[in-house]
Each structure stands twice: as C-alpha cells, then as structure tokens.
Amino acid sequence: MNVAEFWKFLERSAEETTDPAQRLDWLAYRLSRVSLDHIADFQLHLEAARRPIDTYAMWGAANQIMDGLCSGDAFWYFQPWLIGQGQRWWQHAAQNPDNLADLPAVRALAGSSPWEWADADWPHWEGLAYVAPRAHDHITGRENSLDEAQDARGHRTYCDPEPTDHPWDSDSLAQIEQRLPRLARLFPRQHNVKP
C-alpha cells in the first residue's frame, strides 16, 4: 500500500459513513482482507502523517478549539482525527495550524462549549491508531503481531506526542491572538487563559 492508496482508503471510509465507530469497523473489515504487508504499510503511513502535525503549534491550535482542555493524550487522539478528515484538510492544517478554522468539522464545533459536543463530534479519533493492529492480530491470531512486524522492518513506533518545534504558551491570550487569530475568533477561550 503506497501513500496515495492509504489516503484513498481512509477517505473511502468517510464516504461510507460519517460515524467514527462505523468508519473504524469498515476500515478494520477492509484491512483484514489485504496482505499483512499492506496492513503494516497502512500503519506506517498513518504514523508518517502524524509527524508534520505533531508540533507545539498544532497542539496550541487543538487546545484553542478544546477551550484549554487539550492534554497530551487529547492531542495524541486529535492527530488521527485530523488525518481522518482527509488528505486535503490534513495538508491545509499542516501548512498553518490556524487553517483549522477552515475545516468543516471544526467550524461545526464553533459557537458551542466542549461540554455540549456529542461524543462523535469531539476532535479526537483514538481508534484509528488501533485499527491496523486489530486487523493484523485478527489475521495472525496473535496479539501485538503488528508491533513485531514493524520491529522487523526497523520501524520505531512512538505512542505520545513528540513535538519538534519550539514550545509556546498556548494559554496566553496575547500569543493565541498572534499565532491563531482565526481560531481565536471562532473559539474564544472561556477557561484557562492568561491575559
């Protein structure tokens, strides 16, 4: 599975259903019908897609959308959600995290508090990180079989954010307004913000 096929496969799941759990089921079912190498490729492409968006800049943007509630785990789950929006939106946001303001799924959250969001609307999709391991384990009949396959390829799997840019204070109103002007207008912070 090459990178174009990865994106096509992921985007096809969104054409089938918008429900995150049903998309995962669709992906797991389809992945369980391809070769083990293709399943490993899917996971590698997913992890590679995380790298350009695993930044403090993107973390700050996610934190703004979530009204200051974006912990390390929440940011880790936000990344596959953003990837799940499709290649076009992922690239657009990777260019500048403030571009998240253009995403239809983000705009749909504006004007309401995170406490009002339905579970399916939250900008996180933890399960996408586990769909390939689930399919791989199903085919092999062994737990953690994908980890073994990735190790054999010499791939280091990481499981927490590892931002590569410079940290900034995403709870500072001045820095938010400077770095994320459009998101600041769409999602005025209610909590955990410093003047």
Short mmCIF file of N, CA and C in Angstrom, two decimals:
data_model
loop_
_atom_site.label_atom_id
_atom_site.label_comp_id
_atom_site.label_asym_id
_atom_site.label_seq_id
_atom_site.Cartn_x
_atom_site.Cartn_y
_atom_site.Cartn_z
N MET A 1 0.85 -1.18 0.00
CA MET A 1 0.00 0.00 0.00
C MET A 1 0.90 1.24 0.00
N ASN A 2 0.78 2.04 -1.04
CA ASN A 2 1.56 3.27 -1.08
C ASN A 2 0.78 4.40 -0.40
N VAL A 3 1.39 5.57 -0.31
CA VAL A 3 0.76 6.66 0.44
C VAL A 3 -0.54 7.13 -0.22
N ALA A 4 -0.59 7.14 -1.54
CA ALA A 4 -1.83 7.54 -2.24
C ALA A 4 -2.95 6.55 -1.94
N GLU A 5 -2.61 5.28 -1.91
CA GLU A 5 -3.62 4.26 -1.58
C GLU A 5 -4.08 4.39 -0.13
N PHE A 6 -3.16 4.74 0.75
CA PHE A 6 -3.52 4.97 2.16
C PHE A 6 -4.59 6.05 2.26
N TRP A 7 -4.34 7.19 1.62
CA TRP A 7 -5.30 8.29 1.70
C TRP A 7 -6.62 7.92 1.04
N LYS A 8 -6.56 7.25 -0.08
CA LYS A 8 -7.79 6.85 -0.77
C LYS A 8 -8.61 5.91 0.10
N PHE A 9 -7.94 4.97 0.73
CA PHE A 9 -8.58 4.00 1.61
C PHE A 9 -9.25 4.71 2.79
N LEU A 10 -8.51 5.63 3.41
CA LEU A 10 -9.03 6.36 4.56
C LEU A 10 -10.23 7.23 4.17
N GLU A 11 -10.10 7.92 3.05
CA GLU A 11 -11.18 8.79 2.59
C GLU A 11 -12.40 7.99 2.14
N ARG A 12 -12.18 6.81 1.62
CA ARG A 12 -13.31 5.95 1.23
C ARG A 12 -14.16 5.60 2.45
N SER A 13 -13.50 5.41 3.60
CA SER A 13 -14.27 5.09 4.81
C SER A 13 -15.22 6.23 5.16
N ALA A 14 -14.80 7.46 4.91
CA ALA A 14 -15.66 8.62 5.20
C ALA A 14 -16.83 8.71 4.22
N GLU A 15 -16.65 8.17 3.02
CA GLU A 15 -17.75 8.14 2.05
C GLU A 15 -18.80 7.11 2.46
N GLU A 16 -18.36 6.07 3.14
CA GLU A 16 -19.26 5.01 3.58
C GLU A 16 -20.13 5.44 4.75
N THR A 17 -19.53 6.17 5.71
CA THR A 17 -20.25 6.62 6.89
C THR A 17 -19.48 7.74 7.57
N THR A 18 -20.20 8.61 8.25
CA THR A 18 -19.53 9.68 8.99
C THR A 18 -19.37 9.31 10.46
N ASP A 19 -20.01 8.25 10.90
CA ASP A 19 -19.90 7.82 12.29
C ASP A 19 -18.50 7.25 12.55
N PRO A 20 -17.74 7.81 13.51
CA PRO A 20 -16.37 7.35 13.74
C PRO A 20 -16.25 5.86 14.04
N ALA A 21 -17.14 5.31 14.85
CA ALA A 21 -17.07 3.89 15.18
C ALA A 21 -17.36 3.02 13.97
N GLN A 22 -18.32 3.43 13.16
CA GLN A 22 -18.63 2.66 11.94
C GLN A 22 -17.50 2.75 10.93
N ARG A 23 -16.85 3.91 10.87
CA ARG A 23 -15.68 4.03 9.98
C ARG A 23 -14.59 3.06 10.41
N LEU A 24 -14.36 2.96 11.71
CA LEU A 24 -13.34 2.04 12.21
C LEU A 24 -13.69 0.60 11.85
N ASP A 25 -14.96 0.24 12.00
CA ASP A 25 -15.39 -1.11 11.63
C ASP A 25 -15.16 -1.37 10.15
N TRP A 26 -15.50 -0.38 9.32
CA TRP A 26 -15.31 -0.50 7.88
C TRP A 26 -13.83 -0.69 7.56
N LEU A 27 -12.98 0.15 8.17
CA LEU A 27 -11.54 0.06 7.94
C LEU A 27 -10.98 -1.29 8.40
N ALA A 28 -11.38 -1.72 9.59
CA ALA A 28 -10.88 -3.00 10.12
C ALA A 28 -11.29 -4.15 9.22
N TYR A 29 -12.53 -4.13 8.76
CA TYR A 29 -13.02 -5.19 7.88
C TYR A 29 -12.21 -5.22 6.58
N ARG A 30 -12.04 -4.05 5.97
CA ARG A 30 -11.31 -3.98 4.70
C ARG A 30 -9.83 -4.34 4.90
N LEU A 31 -9.23 -3.87 5.98
CA LEU A 31 -7.82 -4.19 6.23
C LEU A 31 -7.62 -5.68 6.48
N SER A 32 -8.61 -6.33 7.06
CA SER A 32 -8.46 -7.76 7.34
C SER A 32 -8.53 -8.59 6.06
N ARG A 33 -8.77 -7.93 4.92
CA ARG A 33 -8.85 -8.63 3.64
C ARG A 33 -7.68 -8.32 2.72
N VAL A 34 -6.68 -7.62 3.24
CA VAL A 34 -5.49 -7.33 2.44
C VAL A 34 -4.30 -8.06 3.08
N SER A 35 -3.16 -7.97 2.43
CA SER A 35 -1.99 -8.69 2.94
C SER A 35 -1.49 -8.07 4.24
N LEU A 36 -0.75 -8.86 4.99
CA LEU A 36 -0.15 -8.37 6.23
C LEU A 36 0.80 -7.20 5.95
N ASP A 37 1.50 -7.26 4.82
CA ASP A 37 2.39 -6.16 4.46
C ASP A 37 1.60 -4.87 4.23
N HIS A 38 0.44 -4.98 3.60
CA HIS A 38 -0.38 -3.79 3.36
C HIS A 38 -0.91 -3.21 4.67
N ILE A 39 -1.24 -4.08 5.61
CA ILE A 39 -1.69 -3.60 6.92
C ILE A 39 -0.55 -2.85 7.61
N ALA A 40 0.64 -3.42 7.54
CA ALA A 40 1.81 -2.75 8.13
C ALA A 40 2.07 -1.42 7.43
N ASP A 41 1.90 -1.39 6.11
CA ASP A 41 2.07 -0.14 5.35
C ASP A 41 1.07 0.91 5.82
N PHE A 42 -0.18 0.50 6.01
CA PHE A 42 -1.22 1.43 6.46
C PHE A 42 -0.77 2.09 7.76
N GLN A 43 -0.29 1.30 8.70
CA GLN A 43 0.13 1.85 9.98
C GLN A 43 1.33 2.78 9.82
N LEU A 44 2.27 2.42 8.95
CA LEU A 44 3.43 3.28 8.71
C LEU A 44 3.00 4.62 8.11
N HIS A 45 2.07 4.58 7.17
CA HIS A 45 1.59 5.83 6.55
C HIS A 45 0.83 6.69 7.58
N LEU A 46 0.07 6.04 8.44
CA LEU A 46 -0.65 6.76 9.48
C LEU A 46 0.34 7.47 10.41
N GLU A 47 1.36 6.74 10.82
CA GLU A 47 2.35 7.34 11.71
C GLU A 47 3.15 8.43 11.01
N ALA A 48 3.45 8.24 9.73
CA ALA A 48 4.15 9.28 8.97
C ALA A 48 3.30 10.54 8.83
N ALA A 49 1.99 10.37 8.71
CA ALA A 49 1.10 11.53 8.60
C ALA A 49 1.03 12.30 9.91
N ARG A 50 1.33 11.66 11.03
CA ARG A 50 1.36 12.37 12.31
C ARG A 50 2.51 13.37 12.38
N ARG A 51 3.66 13.03 11.80
CA ARG A 51 4.87 13.82 12.01
C ARG A 51 4.69 15.31 11.69
N PRO A 52 4.14 15.69 10.54
CA PRO A 52 4.04 17.12 10.24
C PRO A 52 3.05 17.87 11.14
N ILE A 53 2.16 17.15 11.80
CA ILE A 53 1.18 17.81 12.66
C ILE A 53 1.47 17.58 14.14
N ASP A 54 2.57 16.93 14.45
CA ASP A 54 2.96 16.70 15.84
C ASP A 54 3.88 17.84 16.27
N THR A 55 3.28 19.02 16.40
CA THR A 55 4.03 20.23 16.72
C THR A 55 3.33 20.97 17.87
N TYR A 56 4.12 21.80 18.55
CA TYR A 56 3.51 22.65 19.58
C TYR A 56 2.53 23.64 18.95
N ALA A 57 2.81 24.05 17.73
CA ALA A 57 1.89 24.97 17.04
C ALA A 57 0.52 24.31 16.86
N MET A 58 0.53 23.05 16.42
CA MET A 58 -0.74 22.34 16.22
C MET A 58 -1.39 22.03 17.56
N TRP A 59 -0.58 21.70 18.56
CA TRP A 59 -1.11 21.42 19.89
C TRP A 59 -1.83 22.65 20.43
N GLY A 60 -1.22 23.81 20.23
CA GLY A 60 -1.87 25.05 20.67
C GLY A 60 -3.19 25.29 19.96
N ALA A 61 -3.23 24.96 18.67
CA ALA A 61 -4.47 25.12 17.90
C ALA A 61 -5.55 24.17 18.43
N ALA A 62 -5.17 22.93 18.69
CA ALA A 62 -6.12 21.97 19.24
C ALA A 62 -6.59 22.42 20.61
N ASN A 63 -5.68 22.96 21.40
CA ASN A 63 -6.02 23.45 22.73
C ASN A 63 -7.01 24.61 22.65
N GLN A 64 -6.85 25.45 21.64
CA GLN A 64 -7.78 26.57 21.46
C GLN A 64 -9.18 26.05 21.13
N ILE A 65 -9.25 25.11 20.22
CA ILE A 65 -10.54 24.54 19.83
C ILE A 65 -11.23 23.90 21.03
N MET A 66 -10.42 23.23 21.87
CA MET A 66 -10.97 22.48 23.01
C MET A 66 -11.05 23.32 24.29
N ASP A 67 -10.97 24.63 24.16
CA ASP A 67 -11.13 25.54 25.30
C ASP A 67 -10.15 25.21 26.43
N GLY A 68 -8.90 24.93 26.06
CA GLY A 68 -7.87 24.69 27.06
C GLY A 68 -7.86 23.29 27.64
N LEU A 69 -8.58 22.37 27.04
CA LEU A 69 -8.71 21.01 27.58
C LEU A 69 -7.86 19.98 26.83
N CYS A 70 -6.86 20.44 26.07
CA CYS A 70 -6.09 19.52 25.24
C CYS A 70 -4.81 19.06 25.95
N SER A 71 -4.93 17.98 26.67
CA SER A 71 -3.79 17.35 27.35
C SER A 71 -2.92 16.63 26.31
N GLY A 72 -1.85 16.02 26.77
CA GLY A 72 -1.02 15.22 25.88
C GLY A 72 -1.80 14.10 25.22
N ASP A 73 -2.60 13.40 26.00
CA ASP A 73 -3.42 12.32 25.44
C ASP A 73 -4.43 12.88 24.44
N ALA A 74 -5.07 13.99 24.78
CA ALA A 74 -6.07 14.57 23.89
C ALA A 74 -5.42 14.99 22.56
N PHE A 75 -4.20 15.53 22.64
CA PHE A 75 -3.51 15.92 21.40
C PHE A 75 -3.13 14.68 20.59
N TRP A 76 -2.73 13.62 21.27
CA TRP A 76 -2.39 12.37 20.58
C TRP A 76 -3.60 11.81 19.83
N TYR A 77 -4.79 11.96 20.41
CA TYR A 77 -6.02 11.47 19.77
C TYR A 77 -6.55 12.46 18.72
N PHE A 78 -6.18 13.74 18.89
CA PHE A 78 -6.55 14.76 17.91
C PHE A 78 -5.86 14.50 16.57
N GLN A 79 -4.61 14.06 16.61
CA GLN A 79 -3.85 13.86 15.38
C GLN A 79 -4.52 12.88 14.42
N PRO A 80 -4.93 11.67 14.86
CA PRO A 80 -5.62 10.79 13.91
C PRO A 80 -6.97 11.36 13.46
N TRP A 81 -7.61 12.15 14.32
CA TRP A 81 -8.85 12.79 13.90
C TRP A 81 -8.59 13.72 12.72
N LEU A 82 -7.54 14.51 12.83
CA LEU A 82 -7.20 15.44 11.75
C LEU A 82 -6.83 14.66 10.48
N ILE A 83 -6.07 13.61 10.61
CA ILE A 83 -5.72 12.77 9.47
C ILE A 83 -6.99 12.18 8.85
N GLY A 84 -7.93 11.80 9.70
CA GLY A 84 -9.20 11.23 9.24
C GLY A 84 -10.07 12.21 8.48
N GLN A 85 -9.75 13.50 8.54
CA GLN A 85 -10.51 14.49 7.77
C GLN A 85 -10.18 14.43 6.29
N GLY A 86 -9.10 13.70 5.96
CA GLY A 86 -8.71 13.54 4.56
C GLY A 86 -7.45 14.31 4.24
N GLN A 87 -6.81 13.92 3.15
CA GLN A 87 -5.51 14.47 2.79
C GLN A 87 -5.56 15.98 2.56
N ARG A 88 -6.59 16.45 1.88
CA ARG A 88 -6.68 17.89 1.59
C ARG A 88 -6.69 18.72 2.87
N TRP A 89 -7.55 18.35 3.83
CA TRP A 89 -7.65 19.13 5.06
C TRP A 89 -6.43 18.94 5.96
N TRP A 90 -5.88 17.74 5.96
CA TRP A 90 -4.66 17.47 6.73
C TRP A 90 -3.53 18.35 6.21
N GLN A 91 -3.33 18.40 4.90
CA GLN A 91 -2.27 19.24 4.33
C GLN A 91 -2.51 20.71 4.62
N HIS A 92 -3.74 21.14 4.49
CA HIS A 92 -4.09 22.55 4.72
C HIS A 92 -3.75 22.95 6.16
N ALA A 93 -4.11 22.11 7.12
CA ALA A 93 -3.82 22.41 8.52
C ALA A 93 -2.33 22.29 8.83
N ALA A 94 -1.65 21.33 8.19
CA ALA A 94 -0.21 21.16 8.43
C ALA A 94 0.57 22.39 7.96
N GLN A 95 0.08 23.08 6.94
CA GLN A 95 0.75 24.28 6.44
C GLN A 95 0.72 25.40 7.48
N ASN A 96 -0.40 25.49 8.19
CA ASN A 96 -0.56 26.52 9.22
C ASN A 96 -1.69 26.08 10.14
N PRO A 97 -1.42 25.81 11.41
CA PRO A 97 -2.47 25.31 12.30
C PRO A 97 -3.69 26.22 12.38
N ASP A 98 -3.54 27.52 12.14
CA ASP A 98 -4.70 28.40 12.16
C ASP A 98 -5.66 28.08 11.02
N ASN A 99 -5.17 27.35 10.01
CA ASN A 99 -6.03 26.91 8.91
C ASN A 99 -7.09 25.91 9.35
N LEU A 100 -6.95 25.37 10.57
CA LEU A 100 -8.00 24.50 11.09
C LEU A 100 -9.35 25.22 11.08
N ALA A 101 -9.31 26.54 11.12
CA ALA A 101 -10.54 27.33 11.10
C ALA A 101 -11.35 27.11 9.82
N ASP A 102 -10.72 26.58 8.78
CA ASP A 102 -11.41 26.32 7.51
C ASP A 102 -12.09 24.96 7.46
N LEU A 103 -11.70 24.04 8.32
CA LEU A 103 -12.24 22.68 8.26
C LEU A 103 -13.72 22.67 8.63
N PRO A 104 -14.56 22.06 7.81
CA PRO A 104 -15.99 22.00 8.13
C PRO A 104 -16.26 21.37 9.50
N ALA A 105 -15.53 20.32 9.85
CA ALA A 105 -15.75 19.65 11.14
C ALA A 105 -15.38 20.57 12.31
N VAL A 106 -14.41 21.44 12.13
CA VAL A 106 -14.03 22.40 13.17
C VAL A 106 -15.07 23.51 13.24
N ARG A 107 -15.45 24.03 12.09
CA ARG A 107 -16.45 25.11 12.06
C ARG A 107 -17.77 24.67 12.70
N ALA A 108 -18.09 23.39 12.56
CA ALA A 108 -19.34 22.87 13.14
C ALA A 108 -19.31 22.92 14.67
N LEU A 109 -18.12 22.95 15.26
CA LEU A 109 -18.00 22.99 16.72
C LEU A 109 -18.05 24.42 17.27
N ALA A 110 -17.79 25.39 16.42
CA ALA A 110 -17.73 26.79 16.86
C ALA A 110 -19.08 27.23 17.40
N GLY A 111 -19.03 28.05 18.42
CA GLY A 111 -20.25 28.59 18.99
C GLY A 111 -20.86 27.76 20.10
N SER A 112 -20.25 26.61 20.39
CA SER A 112 -20.73 25.80 21.49
C SER A 112 -19.55 25.38 22.36
N SER A 113 -19.84 25.08 23.58
CA SER A 113 -18.82 24.66 24.54
C SER A 113 -18.48 23.19 24.32
N PRO A 114 -17.22 22.81 24.59
CA PRO A 114 -16.89 21.38 24.50
C PRO A 114 -17.81 20.50 25.35
N TRP A 115 -18.36 21.05 26.41
CA TRP A 115 -19.27 20.29 27.27
C TRP A 115 -20.57 19.95 26.55
N GLU A 116 -20.86 20.68 25.46
CA GLU A 116 -22.09 20.46 24.70
C GLU A 116 -21.88 19.55 23.48
N TRP A 117 -20.63 19.25 23.16
CA TRP A 117 -20.36 18.45 21.97
C TRP A 117 -20.76 17.00 22.18
N ALA A 118 -21.35 16.40 21.16
CA ALA A 118 -21.63 14.96 21.19
C ALA A 118 -20.31 14.21 21.10
N ASP A 119 -20.24 13.02 21.63
CA ASP A 119 -19.01 12.24 21.59
C ASP A 119 -18.48 12.09 20.16
N ALA A 120 -19.37 11.86 19.21
CA ALA A 120 -18.95 11.67 17.82
C ALA A 120 -18.41 12.94 17.18
N ASP A 121 -18.68 14.10 17.79
CA ASP A 121 -18.23 15.37 17.23
C ASP A 121 -16.88 15.83 17.78
N TRP A 122 -16.46 15.26 18.89
CA TRP A 122 -15.19 15.68 19.50
C TRP A 122 -14.05 15.49 18.50
N PRO A 123 -13.13 16.44 18.47
CA PRO A 123 -11.99 16.30 17.53
C PRO A 123 -10.93 15.35 18.08
N HIS A 124 -11.30 14.11 18.17
CA HIS A 124 -10.36 13.05 18.54
C HIS A 124 -10.85 11.74 17.92
N TRP A 125 -9.90 10.90 17.56
CA TRP A 125 -10.25 9.62 16.95
C TRP A 125 -9.17 8.61 17.32
N GLU A 126 -9.09 8.31 18.60
CA GLU A 126 -8.08 7.40 19.12
C GLU A 126 -8.09 6.07 18.39
N GLY A 127 -9.27 5.56 18.08
CA GLY A 127 -9.40 4.23 17.50
C GLY A 127 -8.69 4.05 16.17
N LEU A 128 -8.45 5.13 15.43
CA LEU A 128 -7.76 4.98 14.15
C LEU A 128 -6.35 4.43 14.36
N ALA A 129 -5.74 4.76 15.47
CA ALA A 129 -4.38 4.27 15.75
C ALA A 129 -4.35 2.76 15.98
N TYR A 130 -5.50 2.16 16.29
CA TYR A 130 -5.54 0.74 16.63
C TYR A 130 -6.19 -0.13 15.56
N VAL A 131 -6.69 0.47 14.49
CA VAL A 131 -7.43 -0.31 13.50
C VAL A 131 -6.50 -1.28 12.76
N ALA A 132 -5.30 -0.85 12.39
CA ALA A 132 -4.37 -1.76 11.71
C ALA A 132 -3.87 -2.85 12.65
N PRO A 133 -3.47 -2.51 13.89
CA PRO A 133 -3.08 -3.59 14.81
C PRO A 133 -4.21 -4.61 15.03
N ARG A 134 -5.44 -4.11 15.10
CA ARG A 134 -6.59 -5.00 15.29
C ARG A 134 -6.73 -5.97 14.12
N ALA A 135 -6.61 -5.46 12.90
CA ALA A 135 -6.73 -6.31 11.71
C ALA A 135 -5.55 -7.29 11.63
N HIS A 136 -4.37 -6.81 11.94
CA HIS A 136 -3.18 -7.67 11.89
C HIS A 136 -3.31 -8.81 12.90
N ASP A 137 -3.71 -8.48 14.12
CA ASP A 137 -3.89 -9.51 15.15
C ASP A 137 -4.97 -10.52 14.74
N HIS A 138 -6.02 -10.02 14.11
CA HIS A 138 -7.11 -10.90 13.67
C HIS A 138 -6.60 -11.94 12.66
N ILE A 139 -5.81 -11.48 11.71
CA ILE A 139 -5.30 -12.38 10.68
C ILE A 139 -4.29 -13.37 11.25
N THR A 140 -3.37 -12.88 12.08
CA THR A 140 -2.32 -13.76 12.59
C THR A 140 -2.78 -14.61 13.76
N GLY A 141 -3.82 -14.15 14.46
CA GLY A 141 -4.27 -14.86 15.65
C GLY A 141 -3.37 -14.63 16.85
N ARG A 142 -2.50 -13.62 16.75
CA ARG A 142 -1.58 -13.30 17.85
C ARG A 142 -1.72 -11.84 18.24
N GLU A 143 -1.63 -11.56 19.52
CA GLU A 143 -1.65 -10.18 20.00
C GLU A 143 -0.32 -9.51 19.69
N ASN A 144 -0.39 -8.22 19.42
CA ASN A 144 0.80 -7.39 19.16
C ASN A 144 1.62 -7.86 17.96
N SER A 145 0.99 -8.55 17.04
CA SER A 145 1.73 -9.06 15.88
C SER A 145 2.21 -7.94 14.97
N LEU A 146 1.48 -6.83 14.92
CA LEU A 146 1.91 -5.71 14.08
C LEU A 146 3.17 -5.07 14.66
N ASP A 147 3.25 -4.97 15.99
CA ASP A 147 4.47 -4.43 16.61
C ASP A 147 5.68 -5.25 16.20
N GLU A 148 5.53 -6.57 16.19
CA GLU A 148 6.62 -7.46 15.79
C GLU A 148 6.99 -7.21 14.32
N ALA A 149 5.98 -7.05 13.48
CA ALA A 149 6.23 -6.81 12.05
C ALA A 149 6.94 -5.46 11.85
N GLN A 150 6.53 -4.45 12.61
CA GLN A 150 7.17 -3.13 12.48
C GLN A 150 8.61 -3.19 12.99
N ASP A 151 8.82 -3.91 14.08
CA ASP A 151 10.19 -4.09 14.59
C ASP A 151 11.07 -4.75 13.54
N ALA A 152 10.53 -5.76 12.86
CA ALA A 152 11.29 -6.46 11.83
C ALA A 152 11.67 -5.54 10.67
N ARG A 153 10.85 -4.52 10.44
CA ARG A 153 11.14 -3.53 9.39
C ARG A 153 12.10 -2.44 9.89
N GLY A 154 12.42 -2.49 11.17
CA GLY A 154 13.29 -1.47 11.75
C GLY A 154 12.57 -0.17 12.05
N HIS A 155 11.26 -0.26 12.21
CA HIS A 155 10.45 0.94 12.47
C HIS A 155 10.27 1.16 13.97
N ARG A 156 10.55 2.36 14.41
CA ARG A 156 10.32 2.73 15.80
C ARG A 156 8.93 3.33 15.93
N THR A 157 8.09 2.69 16.70
CA THR A 157 6.74 3.20 16.93
C THR A 157 6.78 4.11 18.15
N TYR A 158 6.16 5.26 18.04
CA TYR A 158 6.05 6.13 19.20
C TYR A 158 4.59 6.25 19.58
N CYS A 159 4.34 6.48 20.86
CA CYS A 159 2.94 6.47 21.33
C CYS A 159 2.56 7.68 22.16
N ASP A 160 3.30 8.74 22.05
CA ASP A 160 2.98 10.00 22.71
C ASP A 160 3.43 11.13 21.80
N PRO A 161 2.86 12.31 21.98
CA PRO A 161 3.33 13.44 21.17
C PRO A 161 4.83 13.67 21.39
N GLU A 162 5.50 14.00 20.30
CA GLU A 162 6.92 14.36 20.34
C GLU A 162 7.13 15.58 19.45
N PRO A 163 6.57 16.73 19.85
CA PRO A 163 6.68 17.93 19.01
C PRO A 163 8.14 18.29 18.72
N THR A 164 8.36 18.77 17.52
CA THR A 164 9.71 19.09 17.07
C THR A 164 9.98 20.59 17.00
N ASP A 165 8.96 21.41 17.18
CA ASP A 165 9.16 22.85 17.12
C ASP A 165 9.30 23.42 18.53
N HIS A 166 9.38 24.74 18.63
CA HIS A 166 9.57 25.38 19.92
C HIS A 166 8.24 25.51 20.67
N PRO A 167 8.24 25.19 21.96
CA PRO A 167 7.00 25.33 22.74
C PRO A 167 6.62 26.80 22.89
N TRP A 168 5.34 27.03 23.10
CA TRP A 168 4.85 28.37 23.38
C TRP A 168 3.70 28.26 24.36
N ASP A 169 3.32 29.36 24.96
CA ASP A 169 2.29 29.35 25.99
C ASP A 169 0.91 29.45 25.33
N SER A 170 0.30 28.30 25.11
CA SER A 170 -1.00 28.28 24.43
C SER A 170 -2.14 28.70 25.35
N ASP A 171 -1.82 29.11 26.57
CA ASP A 171 -2.82 29.66 27.48
C ASP A 171 -2.67 31.18 27.61
N SER A 172 -1.79 31.78 26.83
CA SER A 172 -1.58 33.22 26.84
C SER A 172 -2.44 33.86 25.76
N LEU A 173 -3.34 34.75 26.18
CA LEU A 173 -4.24 35.40 25.24
C LEU A 173 -3.46 36.14 24.15
N ALA A 174 -2.37 36.83 24.52
CA ALA A 174 -1.58 37.57 23.54
C ALA A 174 -0.97 36.63 22.50
N GLN A 175 -0.43 35.49 22.95
CA GLN A 175 0.17 34.56 22.00
C GLN A 175 -0.89 33.87 21.14
N ILE A 176 -2.03 33.57 21.74
CA ILE A 176 -3.11 32.95 20.97
C ILE A 176 -3.55 33.89 19.85
N GLU A 177 -3.77 35.15 20.19
CA GLU A 177 -4.23 36.12 19.19
C GLU A 177 -3.20 36.35 18.10
N GLN A 178 -1.92 36.26 18.46
CA GLN A 178 -0.85 36.45 17.47
C GLN A 178 -0.72 35.22 16.57
N ARG A 179 -0.74 34.04 17.15
CA ARG A 179 -0.47 32.82 16.39
C ARG A 179 -1.71 32.21 15.74
N LEU A 180 -2.86 32.40 16.36
CA LEU A 180 -4.09 31.72 15.91
C LEU A 180 -5.26 32.71 15.82
N PRO A 181 -5.11 33.78 15.07
CA PRO A 181 -6.15 34.81 15.08
C PRO A 181 -7.53 34.30 14.64
N ARG A 182 -7.58 33.45 13.63
CA ARG A 182 -8.89 32.98 13.15
C ARG A 182 -9.52 32.01 14.14
N LEU A 183 -8.71 31.09 14.70
CA LEU A 183 -9.25 30.17 15.70
C LEU A 183 -9.66 30.91 16.96
N ALA A 184 -8.92 31.98 17.31
CA ALA A 184 -9.27 32.77 18.49
C ALA A 184 -10.64 33.42 18.32
N ARG A 185 -10.95 33.84 17.10
CA ARG A 185 -12.28 34.43 16.85
C ARG A 185 -13.37 33.35 16.85
N LEU A 186 -13.07 32.20 16.27
CA LEU A 186 -14.06 31.13 16.20
C LEU A 186 -14.31 30.50 17.57
N PHE A 187 -13.24 30.40 18.38
CA PHE A 187 -13.31 29.71 19.67
C PHE A 187 -12.75 30.61 20.77
N PRO A 188 -13.49 31.65 21.15
CA PRO A 188 -12.99 32.49 22.24
C PRO A 188 -12.89 31.67 23.51
N ARG A 189 -11.74 31.74 24.15
CA ARG A 189 -11.49 30.89 25.33
C ARG A 189 -12.33 31.34 26.51
N GLN A 190 -12.89 30.37 27.19
CA GLN A 190 -13.70 30.61 28.37
C GLN A 190 -12.93 30.28 29.64
N HIS A 191 -11.96 29.37 29.54
CA HIS A 191 -11.24 28.87 30.71
C HIS A 191 -9.74 28.86 30.45
N ASN A 192 -8.98 28.83 31.53
CA ASN A 192 -7.53 28.61 31.48
C ASN A 192 -6.81 29.52 30.51
N VAL A 193 -7.10 30.80 30.55
CA VAL A 193 -6.40 31.74 29.67
C VAL A 193 -5.82 32.87 30.52
N LYS A 194 -4.57 33.23 30.18
CA LYS A 194 -3.89 34.32 30.88
C LYS A 194 -3.97 35.58 30.03
N PRO A 195 -4.11 36.74 30.65
CA PRO A 195 -4.17 37.98 29.86
C PRO A 195 -2.86 38.23 29.10
#
